[in-house]
Amino acid sequence: IKNGSNFDVMVRDCRSKEQMSDCSHTQTSPVSGFWIFSQCCFLDFCNDPQHRGHYIS
Protein backbone atom coordinates (compact mmCIF):
# COMPACT_ATOMS: atom_id res chain seq x y z
CA ILE A 1 0.00 0.00 0.00
CA LYS A 2 1.24 3.50 -0.80
CA ASN A 3 1.44 6.42 1.63
CA GLY A 4 -1.91 6.37 3.38
CA SER A 5 -1.50 9.94 4.61
CA ASN A 6 -0.78 11.26 1.14
CA PHE A 7 -3.76 9.53 -0.42
CA ASP A 8 -5.97 10.41 2.52
CA VAL A 9 -5.33 14.12 2.05
CA MET A 10 -5.58 13.92 -1.72
CA VAL A 11 -8.81 11.95 -1.70
CA ARG A 12 -10.27 14.09 1.05
CA ASP A 13 -9.45 17.24 -0.86
CA CYS A 14 -10.72 15.59 -4.01
CA ARG A 15 -14.07 14.11 -3.16
CA SER A 16 -16.26 13.23 -0.20
CA LYS A 17 -16.86 9.68 0.98
CA GLU A 18 -19.99 9.58 -1.16
CA GLN A 19 -18.02 9.73 -4.38
CA MET A 20 -15.29 7.52 -2.93
CA SER A 21 -17.85 4.80 -2.31
CA ASP A 22 -18.88 5.01 -5.94
CA CYS A 23 -15.29 4.39 -7.00
CA SER A 24 -14.82 1.62 -4.45
CA HIS A 25 -17.57 -0.31 -6.22
CA THR A 26 -15.30 -0.50 -9.25
CA GLN A 27 -12.79 -2.59 -7.32
CA THR A 28 -13.39 -5.89 -5.57
CA SER A 29 -10.22 -6.03 -3.46
CA PRO A 30 -10.78 -4.63 0.07
CA VAL A 31 -7.27 -3.49 0.96
CA SER A 32 -5.86 -3.02 -2.53
CA GLY A 33 -9.14 -1.46 -3.58
CA PHE A 34 -8.73 1.26 -0.96
CA TRP A 35 -5.73 2.92 -2.57
CA ILE A 36 -7.06 1.90 -5.99
CA PHE A 37 -10.47 3.49 -5.51
CA SER A 38 -8.74 6.50 -3.95
CA GLN A 39 -6.68 6.88 -7.10
CA CYS A 40 -9.84 6.34 -9.14
CA CYS A 41 -11.59 9.34 -7.62
CA PHE A 42 -8.36 11.29 -7.47
CA LEU A 43 -7.34 10.71 -11.08
CA ASP A 44 -10.77 10.46 -12.68
CA PHE A 45 -12.39 13.36 -10.84
CA CYS A 46 -9.62 15.47 -9.32
CA ASN A 47 -7.46 15.50 -12.42
CA ASP A 48 -10.46 16.35 -14.57
CA PRO A 49 -11.18 20.10 -14.36
CA GLN A 50 -14.71 19.59 -15.68
CA HIS A 51 -15.57 16.86 -13.19
CA ARG A 52 -13.68 18.62 -10.43
CA GLY A 53 -15.62 21.85 -10.81
CA HIS A 54 -18.89 19.96 -11.19
CA TYR A 55 -18.44 17.87 -8.05
CA ILE A 56 -16.89 20.63 -5.95
CA SER A 57 -19.73 22.96 -6.94
PDB file of N, H, CA, C and O in Angstrom:
ATOM      1  N   ILE A   1       0.844  -1.198   0.000  1.00  0.00           N
ATOM      2  CA  ILE A   1       0.000   0.000   0.000  1.00  0.00           C
ATOM      3  C   ILE A   1       0.882   1.252   0.000  1.00  0.00           C
ATOM      4  O   ILE A   1       1.924   1.287   0.654  1.00  0.00           O
ATOM      5  N   LYS A   2       0.463   2.252  -0.723  1.00  0.00           N
ATOM      6  H   LYS A   2      -0.384   2.223  -1.255  1.00  0.00           H
ATOM      7  CA  LYS A   2       1.238   3.499  -0.797  1.00  0.00           C
ATOM      8  C   LYS A   2       1.064   4.314   0.485  1.00  0.00           C
ATOM      9  O   LYS A   2       0.505   3.833   1.471  1.00  0.00           O
ATOM     10  N   ASN A   3       1.548   5.546   0.456  1.00  0.00           N
ATOM     11  H   ASN A   3       2.003   5.937  -0.344  1.00  0.00           H
ATOM     12  CA  ASN A   3       1.441   6.416   1.629  1.00  0.00           C
ATOM     13  C   ASN A   3      -0.029   6.715   1.925  1.00  0.00           C
ATOM     14  O   ASN A   3      -0.694   7.432   1.178  1.00  0.00           O
ATOM     15  N   GLY A   4      -0.516   6.156   3.017  1.00  0.00           N
ATOM     16  H   GLY A   4       0.024   5.574   3.624  1.00  0.00           H
ATOM     17  CA  GLY A   4      -1.910   6.371   3.376  1.00  0.00           C
ATOM     18  C   GLY A   4      -2.197   7.845   3.617  1.00  0.00           C
ATOM     19  O   GLY A   4      -3.227   8.358   3.180  1.00  0.00           O
ATOM     20  N   SER A   5      -1.295   8.526   4.306  1.00  0.00           N
ATOM     21  H   SER A   5      -0.458   8.110   4.660  1.00  0.00           H
ATOM     22  CA  SER A   5      -1.500   9.943   4.613  1.00  0.00           C
ATOM     23  C   SER A   5      -1.639  10.745   3.327  1.00  0.00           C
ATOM     24  O   SER A   5      -2.552  11.559   3.192  1.00  0.00           O
ATOM     25  N   ASN A   6      -0.748  10.517   2.401  1.00  0.00           N
ATOM     26  H   ASN A   6      -0.006   9.856   2.511  1.00  0.00           H
ATOM     27  CA  ASN A   6      -0.778  11.257   1.140  1.00  0.00           C
ATOM     28  C   ASN A   6      -2.111  11.058   0.430  1.00  0.00           C
ATOM     29  O   ASN A   6      -2.759  12.024   0.026  1.00  0.00           O
ATOM     30  N   PHE A   7      -2.508   9.819   0.283  1.00  0.00           N
ATOM     31  H   PHE A   7      -1.982   9.034   0.611  1.00  0.00           H
ATOM     32  CA  PHE A   7      -3.756   9.525  -0.422  1.00  0.00           C
ATOM     33  C   PHE A   7      -4.956  10.058   0.361  1.00  0.00           C
ATOM     34  O   PHE A   7      -5.925  10.555  -0.214  1.00  0.00           O
ATOM     35  N   ASP A   8      -4.866   9.940   1.684  1.00  0.00           N
ATOM     36  H   ASP A   8      -4.080   9.537   2.151  1.00  0.00           H
ATOM     37  CA  ASP A   8      -5.969  10.415   2.518  1.00  0.00           C
ATOM     38  C   ASP A   8      -6.251  11.883   2.247  1.00  0.00           C
ATOM     39  O   ASP A   8      -7.392  12.284   2.015  1.00  0.00           O
ATOM     40  N   VAL A   9      -5.186  12.677   2.281  1.00  0.00           N
ATOM     41  H   VAL A   9      -4.260  12.352   2.469  1.00  0.00           H
ATOM     42  CA  VAL A   9      -5.330  14.120   2.054  1.00  0.00           C
ATOM     43  C   VAL A   9      -5.822  14.386   0.639  1.00  0.00           C
ATOM     44  O   VAL A   9      -6.735  15.184   0.427  1.00  0.00           O
ATOM     45  N   MET A  10      -5.210  13.713  -0.321  1.00  0.00           N
ATOM     46  H   MET A  10      -4.468  13.065  -0.148  1.00  0.00           H
ATOM     47  CA  MET A  10      -5.579  13.919  -1.719  1.00  0.00           C
ATOM     48  C   MET A  10      -7.048  13.569  -1.940  1.00  0.00           C
ATOM     49  O   MET A  10      -7.811  14.357  -2.499  1.00  0.00           O
ATOM     50  N   VAL A  11      -7.425  12.393  -1.500  1.00  0.00           N
ATOM     51  H   VAL A  11      -6.806  11.752  -1.046  1.00  0.00           H
ATOM     52  CA  VAL A  11      -8.806  11.950  -1.699  1.00  0.00           C
ATOM     53  C   VAL A  11      -9.766  12.869  -0.954  1.00  0.00           C
ATOM     54  O   VAL A  11     -10.820  13.235  -1.476  1.00  0.00           O
ATOM     55  N   ARG A  12      -9.400  13.234   0.252  1.00  0.00           N
ATOM     56  H   ARG A  12      -8.544  12.937   0.676  1.00  0.00           H
ATOM     57  CA  ARG A  12     -10.272  14.091   1.053  1.00  0.00           C
ATOM     58  C   ARG A  12     -10.488  15.414   0.321  1.00  0.00           C
ATOM     59  O   ARG A  12     -11.608  15.911   0.199  1.00  0.00           O
ATOM     60  N   ASP A  13      -9.374  15.962  -0.160  1.00  0.00           N
ATOM     61  H   ASP A  13      -8.465  15.559  -0.061  1.00  0.00           H
ATOM     62  CA  ASP A  13      -9.454  17.238  -0.863  1.00  0.00           C
ATOM     63  C   ASP A  13     -10.169  17.071  -2.202  1.00  0.00           C
ATOM     64  O   ASP A  13     -10.723  18.020  -2.756  1.00  0.00           O
ATOM     65  N   CYS A  14     -10.140  15.853  -2.697  1.00  0.00           N
ATOM     66  H   CYS A  14      -9.690  15.082  -2.246  1.00  0.00           H
ATOM     67  CA  CYS A  14     -10.720  15.587  -4.013  1.00  0.00           C
ATOM     68  C   CYS A  14     -12.225  15.407  -3.923  1.00  0.00           C
ATOM     69  O   CYS A  14     -12.985  16.167  -4.523  1.00  0.00           O
ATOM     70  N   ARG A  15     -12.648  14.414  -3.182  1.00  0.00           N
ATOM     71  H   ARG A  15     -12.031  13.796  -2.694  1.00  0.00           H
ATOM     72  CA  ARG A  15     -14.073  14.110  -3.163  1.00  0.00           C
ATOM     73  C   ARG A  15     -14.503  13.569  -1.803  1.00  0.00           C
ATOM     74  O   ARG A  15     -13.684  13.006  -1.076  1.00  0.00           O
ATOM     75  N   SER A  16     -15.743  13.728  -1.462  1.00  0.00           N
ATOM     76  H   SER A  16     -16.408  14.185  -2.052  1.00  0.00           H
ATOM     77  CA  SER A  16     -16.260  13.227  -0.197  1.00  0.00           C
ATOM     78  C   SER A  16     -16.385  11.711  -0.220  1.00  0.00           C
ATOM     79  O   SER A  16     -16.162  11.079  -1.253  1.00  0.00           O
ATOM     80  N   LYS A  17     -16.737  11.137   0.907  1.00  0.00           N
ATOM     81  H   LYS A  17     -16.918  11.651   1.746  1.00  0.00           H
ATOM     82  CA  LYS A  17     -16.860   9.676   0.985  1.00  0.00           C
ATOM     83  C   LYS A  17     -17.930   9.172   0.023  1.00  0.00           C
ATOM     84  O   LYS A  17     -17.853   8.043  -0.460  1.00  0.00           O
ATOM     85  N   GLU A  18     -18.913   9.996  -0.249  1.00  0.00           N
ATOM     86  H   GLU A  18     -18.975  10.914   0.144  1.00  0.00           H
ATOM     87  CA  GLU A  18     -19.987   9.577  -1.161  1.00  0.00           C
ATOM     88  C   GLU A  18     -19.403   9.153  -2.497  1.00  0.00           C
ATOM     89  O   GLU A  18     -19.672   8.057  -2.988  1.00  0.00           O
ATOM     90  N   GLN A  19     -18.602  10.035  -3.077  1.00  0.00           N
ATOM     91  H   GLN A  19     -18.384  10.925  -2.678  1.00  0.00           H
ATOM     92  CA  GLN A  19     -18.022   9.729  -4.377  1.00  0.00           C
ATOM     93  C   GLN A  19     -17.017   8.595  -4.260  1.00  0.00           C
ATOM     94  O   GLN A  19     -16.897   7.765  -5.161  1.00  0.00           O
ATOM     95  N   MET A  20     -16.291   8.563  -3.140  1.00  0.00           N
ATOM     96  H   MET A  20     -16.388   9.238  -2.408  1.00  0.00           H
ATOM     97  CA  MET A  20     -15.295   7.516  -2.931  1.00  0.00           C
ATOM     98  C   MET A  20     -15.960   6.146  -2.952  1.00  0.00           C
ATOM     99  O   MET A  20     -15.421   5.189  -3.508  1.00  0.00           O
ATOM    100  N   SER A  21     -17.124   6.065  -2.347  1.00  0.00           N
ATOM    101  H   SER A  21     -17.562   6.842  -1.895  1.00  0.00           H
ATOM    102  CA  SER A  21     -17.852   4.799  -2.310  1.00  0.00           C
ATOM    103  C   SER A  21     -18.192   4.357  -3.723  1.00  0.00           C
ATOM    104  O   SER A  21     -18.135   3.169  -4.042  1.00  0.00           O
ATOM    105  N   ASP A  22     -18.541   5.311  -4.559  1.00  0.00           N
ATOM    106  H   ASP A  22     -18.587   6.276  -4.300  1.00  0.00           H
ATOM    107  CA  ASP A  22     -18.875   5.006  -5.944  1.00  0.00           C
ATOM    108  C   ASP A  22     -17.679   4.367  -6.636  1.00  0.00           C
ATOM    109  O   ASP A  22     -17.821   3.402  -7.387  1.00  0.00           O
ATOM    110  N   CYS A  23     -16.503   4.917  -6.372  1.00  0.00           N
ATOM    111  H   CYS A  23     -16.388   5.701  -5.762  1.00  0.00           H
ATOM    112  CA  CYS A  23     -15.293   4.393  -6.997  1.00  0.00           C
ATOM    113  C   CYS A  23     -14.929   3.037  -6.399  1.00  0.00           C
ATOM    114  O   CYS A  23     -14.429   2.158  -7.100  1.00  0.00           O
ATOM    115  N   SER A  24     -15.178   2.874  -5.116  1.00  0.00           N
ATOM    116  H   SER A  24     -15.584   3.588  -4.547  1.00  0.00           H
ATOM    117  CA  SER A  24     -14.817   1.623  -4.453  1.00  0.00           C
ATOM    118  C   SER A  24     -15.578   0.466  -5.085  1.00  0.00           C
ATOM    119  O   SER A  24     -15.087  -0.663  -5.115  1.00  0.00           O
ATOM    120  N   HIS A  25     -16.766   0.742  -5.586  1.00  0.00           N
ATOM    121  H   HIS A  25     -17.165   1.658  -5.561  1.00  0.00           H
ATOM    122  CA  HIS A  25     -17.570  -0.309  -6.222  1.00  0.00           C
ATOM    123  C   HIS A  25     -16.850  -0.883  -7.441  1.00  0.00           C
ATOM    124  O   HIS A  25     -17.057  -2.038  -7.812  1.00  0.00           O
ATOM    125  N   THR A  26     -16.004  -0.059  -8.055  1.00  0.00           N
ATOM    126  H   THR A  26     -15.836   0.880  -7.753  1.00  0.00           H
ATOM    127  CA  THR A  26     -15.298  -0.502  -9.254  1.00  0.00           C
ATOM    128  C   THR A  26     -14.320  -1.613  -8.919  1.00  0.00           C
ATOM    129  O   THR A  26     -14.057  -2.486  -9.746  1.00  0.00           O
ATOM    130  N   GLN A  27     -13.783  -1.582  -7.712  1.00  0.00           N
ATOM    131  H   GLN A  27     -13.996  -0.872  -7.040  1.00  0.00           H
ATOM    132  CA  GLN A  27     -12.789  -2.589  -7.319  1.00  0.00           C
ATOM    133  C   GLN A  27     -13.417  -3.621  -6.396  1.00  0.00           C
ATOM    134  O   GLN A  27     -14.377  -3.330  -5.682  1.00  0.00           O
ATOM    135  N   THR A  28     -12.865  -4.832  -6.420  1.00  0.00           N
ATOM    136  H   THR A  28     -12.086  -5.069  -7.000  1.00  0.00           H
ATOM    137  CA  THR A  28     -13.385  -5.893  -5.568  1.00  0.00           C
ATOM    138  C   THR A  28     -12.472  -6.128  -4.372  1.00  0.00           C
ATOM    139  O   THR A  28     -12.923  -6.571  -3.316  1.00  0.00           O
ATOM    140  N   SER A  29     -11.173  -5.826  -4.543  1.00  0.00           N
ATOM    141  H   SER A  29     -10.806  -5.466  -5.401  1.00  0.00           H
ATOM    142  CA  SER A  29     -10.221  -6.033  -3.456  1.00  0.00           C
ATOM    143  C   SER A  29     -10.489  -5.039  -2.333  1.00  0.00           C
ATOM    144  O   SER A  29     -10.670  -3.851  -2.598  1.00  0.00           O
ATOM    145  N   PRO A  30     -10.517  -5.500  -1.089  1.00  0.00           N
ATOM    146  CA  PRO A  30     -10.783  -4.628   0.066  1.00  0.00           C
ATOM    147  C   PRO A  30      -9.602  -3.712   0.366  1.00  0.00           C
ATOM    148  O   PRO A  30      -9.747  -2.489   0.377  1.00  0.00           O
ATOM    149  N   VAL A  31      -8.447  -4.296   0.607  1.00  0.00           N
ATOM    150  H   VAL A  31      -8.330  -5.290   0.598  1.00  0.00           H
ATOM    151  CA  VAL A  31      -7.270  -3.490   0.955  1.00  0.00           C
ATOM    152  C   VAL A  31      -6.719  -2.798  -0.278  1.00  0.00           C
ATOM    153  O   VAL A  31      -6.569  -1.576  -0.300  1.00  0.00           O
ATOM    154  N   SER A  32      -6.420  -3.578  -1.297  1.00  0.00           N
ATOM    155  H   SER A  32      -6.542  -4.571  -1.279  1.00  0.00           H
ATOM    156  CA  SER A  32      -5.856  -3.019  -2.530  1.00  0.00           C
ATOM    157  C   SER A  32      -6.842  -2.036  -3.144  1.00  0.00           C
ATOM    158  O   SER A  32      -6.445  -1.032  -3.735  1.00  0.00           O
ATOM    159  N   GLY A  33      -8.114  -2.328  -3.002  1.00  0.00           N
ATOM    160  H   GLY A  33      -8.437  -3.143  -2.521  1.00  0.00           H
ATOM    161  CA  GLY A  33      -9.139  -1.463  -3.576  1.00  0.00           C
ATOM    162  C   GLY A  33      -9.144  -0.090  -2.937  1.00  0.00           C
ATOM    163  O   GLY A  33      -9.527   0.894  -3.570  1.00  0.00           O
ATOM    164  N   PHE A  34      -8.713  -0.019  -1.667  1.00  0.00           N
ATOM    165  H   PHE A  34      -8.402  -0.818  -1.153  1.00  0.00           H
ATOM    166  CA  PHE A  34      -8.730   1.263  -0.959  1.00  0.00           C
ATOM    167  C   PHE A  34      -7.901   2.294  -1.694  1.00  0.00           C
ATOM    168  O   PHE A  34      -8.387   3.363  -2.064  1.00  0.00           O
ATOM    169  N   TRP A  35      -6.621   1.947  -1.902  1.00  0.00           N
ATOM    170  H   TRP A  35      -6.226   1.079  -1.601  1.00  0.00           H
ATOM    171  CA  TRP A  35      -5.735   2.916  -2.573  1.00  0.00           C
ATOM    172  C   TRP A  35      -6.090   3.003  -4.044  1.00  0.00           C
ATOM    173  O   TRP A  35      -5.855   4.021  -4.694  1.00  0.00           O
ATOM    174  N   ILE A  36      -6.671   1.902  -4.571  1.00  0.00           N
ATOM    175  H   ILE A  36      -6.862   1.075  -4.043  1.00  0.00           H
ATOM    176  CA  ILE A  36      -7.058   1.898  -5.987  1.00  0.00           C
ATOM    177  C   ILE A  36      -8.260   2.827  -6.180  1.00  0.00           C
ATOM    178  O   ILE A  36      -8.256   3.677  -7.071  1.00  0.00           O
ATOM    179  N   PHE A  37      -9.269   2.663  -5.356  1.00  0.00           N
ATOM    180  H   PHE A  37      -9.273   1.973  -4.633  1.00  0.00           H
ATOM    181  CA  PHE A  37     -10.470   3.486  -5.505  1.00  0.00           C
ATOM    182  C   PHE A  37     -10.126   4.936  -5.183  1.00  0.00           C
ATOM    183  O   PHE A  37     -10.720   5.858  -5.743  1.00  0.00           O
ATOM    184  N   SER A  38      -9.163   5.138  -4.277  1.00  0.00           N
ATOM    185  H   SER A  38      -8.681   4.389  -3.822  1.00  0.00           H
ATOM    186  CA  SER A  38      -8.736   6.498  -3.952  1.00  0.00           C
ATOM    187  C   SER A  38      -8.144   7.145  -5.190  1.00  0.00           C
ATOM    188  O   SER A  38      -8.425   8.302  -5.505  1.00  0.00           O
ATOM    189  N   GLN A  39      -7.317   6.373  -5.886  1.00  0.00           N
ATOM    190  H   GLN A  39      -7.089   5.433  -5.630  1.00  0.00           H
ATOM    191  CA  GLN A  39      -6.684   6.876  -7.102  1.00  0.00           C
ATOM    192  C   GLN A  39      -7.750   7.098  -8.169  1.00  0.00           C
ATOM    193  O   GLN A  39      -7.655   8.018  -8.981  1.00  0.00           O
ATOM    194  N   CYS A  40      -8.754   6.249  -8.152  1.00  0.00           N
ATOM    195  H   CYS A  40      -8.831   5.501  -7.493  1.00  0.00           H
ATOM    196  CA  CYS A  40      -9.836   6.344  -9.136  1.00  0.00           C
ATOM    197  C   CYS A  40     -10.508   7.706  -9.024  1.00  0.00           C
ATOM    198  O   CYS A  40     -10.631   8.432 -10.010  1.00  0.00           O
ATOM    199  N   CYS A  41     -10.935   8.040  -7.828  1.00  0.00           N
ATOM    200  H   CYS A  41     -10.834   7.451  -7.027  1.00  0.00           H
ATOM    201  CA  CYS A  41     -11.589   9.337  -7.621  1.00  0.00           C
ATOM    202  C   CYS A  41     -10.599  10.462  -7.840  1.00  0.00           C
ATOM    203  O   CYS A  41     -10.932  11.506  -8.401  1.00  0.00           O
ATOM    204  N   PHE A  42      -9.370  10.232  -7.384  1.00  0.00           N
ATOM    205  H   PHE A  42      -9.100   9.384  -6.928  1.00  0.00           H
ATOM    206  CA  PHE A  42      -8.357  11.286  -7.474  1.00  0.00           C
ATOM    207  C   PHE A  42      -8.009  11.583  -8.918  1.00  0.00           C
ATOM    208  O   PHE A  42      -7.982  12.742  -9.334  1.00  0.00           O
ATOM    209  N   LEU A  43      -7.739  10.523  -9.690  1.00  0.00           N
ATOM    210  H   LEU A  43      -7.761   9.582  -9.352  1.00  0.00           H
ATOM    211  CA  LEU A  43      -7.340  10.712 -11.081  1.00  0.00           C
ATOM    212  C   LEU A  43      -8.535  11.051 -11.955  1.00  0.00           C
ATOM    213  O   LEU A  43      -8.494  12.002 -12.736  1.00  0.00           O
ATOM    214  N   ASP A  44      -9.596  10.273 -11.823  1.00  0.00           N
ATOM    215  H   ASP A  44      -9.629   9.501 -11.189  1.00  0.00           H
ATOM    216  CA  ASP A  44     -10.768  10.462 -12.680  1.00  0.00           C
ATOM    217  C   ASP A  44     -11.455  11.799 -12.430  1.00  0.00           C
ATOM    218  O   ASP A  44     -11.815  12.502 -13.374  1.00  0.00           O
ATOM    219  N   PHE A  45     -11.637  12.149 -11.159  1.00  0.00           N
ATOM    220  H   PHE A  45     -11.344  11.578 -10.392  1.00  0.00           H
ATOM    221  CA  PHE A  45     -12.394  13.359 -10.836  1.00  0.00           C
ATOM    222  C   PHE A  45     -11.492  14.552 -10.559  1.00  0.00           C
ATOM    223  O   PHE A  45     -11.695  15.631 -11.116  1.00  0.00           O
ATOM    224  N   CYS A  46     -10.490  14.359  -9.693  1.00  0.00           N
ATOM    225  H   CYS A  46     -10.326  13.482  -9.241  1.00  0.00           H
ATOM    226  CA  CYS A  46      -9.618  15.467  -9.317  1.00  0.00           C
ATOM    227  C   CYS A  46      -8.831  15.981 -10.511  1.00  0.00           C
ATOM    228  O   CYS A  46      -8.745  17.191 -10.723  1.00  0.00           O
ATOM    229  N   ASN A  47      -8.267  15.093 -11.276  1.00  0.00           N
ATOM    230  H   ASN A  47      -8.336  14.111 -11.104  1.00  0.00           H
ATOM    231  CA  ASN A  47      -7.456  15.503 -12.416  1.00  0.00           C
ATOM    232  C   ASN A  47      -8.315  16.159 -13.489  1.00  0.00           C
ATOM    233  O   ASN A  47      -7.832  16.998 -14.251  1.00  0.00           O
ATOM    234  N   ASP A  48      -9.586  15.777 -13.547  1.00  0.00           N
ATOM    235  H   ASP A  48      -9.977  15.096 -12.928  1.00  0.00           H
ATOM    236  CA  ASP A  48     -10.464  16.345 -14.566  1.00  0.00           C
ATOM    237  C   ASP A  48     -11.025  17.683 -14.086  1.00  0.00           C
ATOM    238  O   ASP A  48     -11.764  17.718 -13.102  1.00  0.00           O
ATOM    239  N   PRO A  49     -10.691  18.776 -14.755  1.00  0.00           N
ATOM    240  CA  PRO A  49     -11.184  20.100 -14.355  1.00  0.00           C
ATOM    241  C   PRO A  49     -12.699  20.197 -14.466  1.00  0.00           C
ATOM    242  O   PRO A  49     -13.351  20.819 -13.627  1.00  0.00           O
ATOM    243  N   GLN A  50     -13.251  19.584 -15.494  1.00  0.00           N
ATOM    244  H   GLN A  50     -12.721  19.079 -16.176  1.00  0.00           H
ATOM    245  CA  GLN A  50     -14.706  19.590 -15.679  1.00  0.00           C
ATOM    246  C   GLN A  50     -15.384  18.878 -14.516  1.00  0.00           C
ATOM    247  O   GLN A  50     -16.260  19.440 -13.859  1.00  0.00           O
ATOM    248  N   HIS A  51     -14.974  17.643 -14.266  1.00  0.00           N
ATOM    249  H   HIS A  51     -14.262  17.186 -14.799  1.00  0.00           H
ATOM    250  CA  HIS A  51     -15.568  16.862 -13.185  1.00  0.00           C
ATOM    251  C   HIS A  51     -15.303  17.528 -11.847  1.00  0.00           C
ATOM    252  O   HIS A  51     -16.178  17.609 -10.986  1.00  0.00           O
ATOM    253  N   ARG A  52     -14.060  18.009 -11.693  1.00  0.00           N
ATOM    254  H   ARG A  52     -13.349  17.943 -12.393  1.00  0.00           H
ATOM    255  CA  ARG A  52     -13.678  18.618 -10.426  1.00  0.00           C
ATOM    256  C   ARG A  52     -14.611  19.789 -10.092  1.00  0.00           C
ATOM    257  O   ARG A  52     -15.173  19.856  -8.999  1.00  0.00           O
ATOM    258  N   GLY A  53     -14.762  20.698 -11.041  1.00  0.00           N
ATOM    259  H   GLY A  53     -14.305  20.644 -11.929  1.00  0.00           H
ATOM    260  CA  GLY A  53     -15.622  21.854 -10.805  1.00  0.00           C
ATOM    261  C   GLY A  53     -17.064  21.431 -10.569  1.00  0.00           C
ATOM    262  O   GLY A  53     -17.760  22.007  -9.733  1.00  0.00           O
ATOM    263  N   HIS A  54     -17.505  20.426 -11.306  1.00  0.00           N
ATOM    264  H   HIS A  54     -16.939  19.958 -11.985  1.00  0.00           H
ATOM    265  CA  HIS A  54     -18.886  19.965 -11.189  1.00  0.00           C
ATOM    266  C   HIS A  54     -19.148  19.382  -9.804  1.00  0.00           C
ATOM    267  O   HIS A  54     -20.154  19.699  -9.171  1.00  0.00           O
ATOM    268  N   TYR A  55     -18.236  18.530  -9.339  1.00  0.00           N
ATOM    269  H   TYR A  55     -17.418  18.273  -9.853  1.00  0.00           H
ATOM    270  CA  TYR A  55     -18.437  17.873  -8.049  1.00  0.00           C
ATOM    271  C   TYR A  55     -18.201  18.834  -6.893  1.00  0.00           C
ATOM    272  O   TYR A  55     -18.928  18.812  -5.900  1.00  0.00           O
ATOM    273  N   ILE A  56     -17.179  19.680  -7.025  1.00  0.00           N
ATOM    274  H   ILE A  56     -16.588  19.698  -7.831  1.00  0.00           H
ATOM    275  CA  ILE A  56     -16.893  20.635  -5.950  1.00  0.00           C
ATOM    276  C   ILE A  56     -18.034  21.638  -5.827  1.00  0.00           C
ATOM    277  O   ILE A  56     -18.380  22.064  -4.725  1.00  0.00           O
ATOM    278  N   SER A  57     -18.612  22.012  -6.959  1.00  0.00           N
ATOM    279  H   SER A  57     -18.331  21.666  -7.855  1.00  0.00           H
ATOM    280  CA  SER A  57     -19.727  22.958  -6.938  1.00  0.00           C
ATOM    281  C   SER A  57     -20.958  22.263  -6.349  1.00  0.00           C
ATOM    282  O   SER A  57     -22.019  22.877  -6.236  1.00  0.00           O
TER     283      SER A  57
END
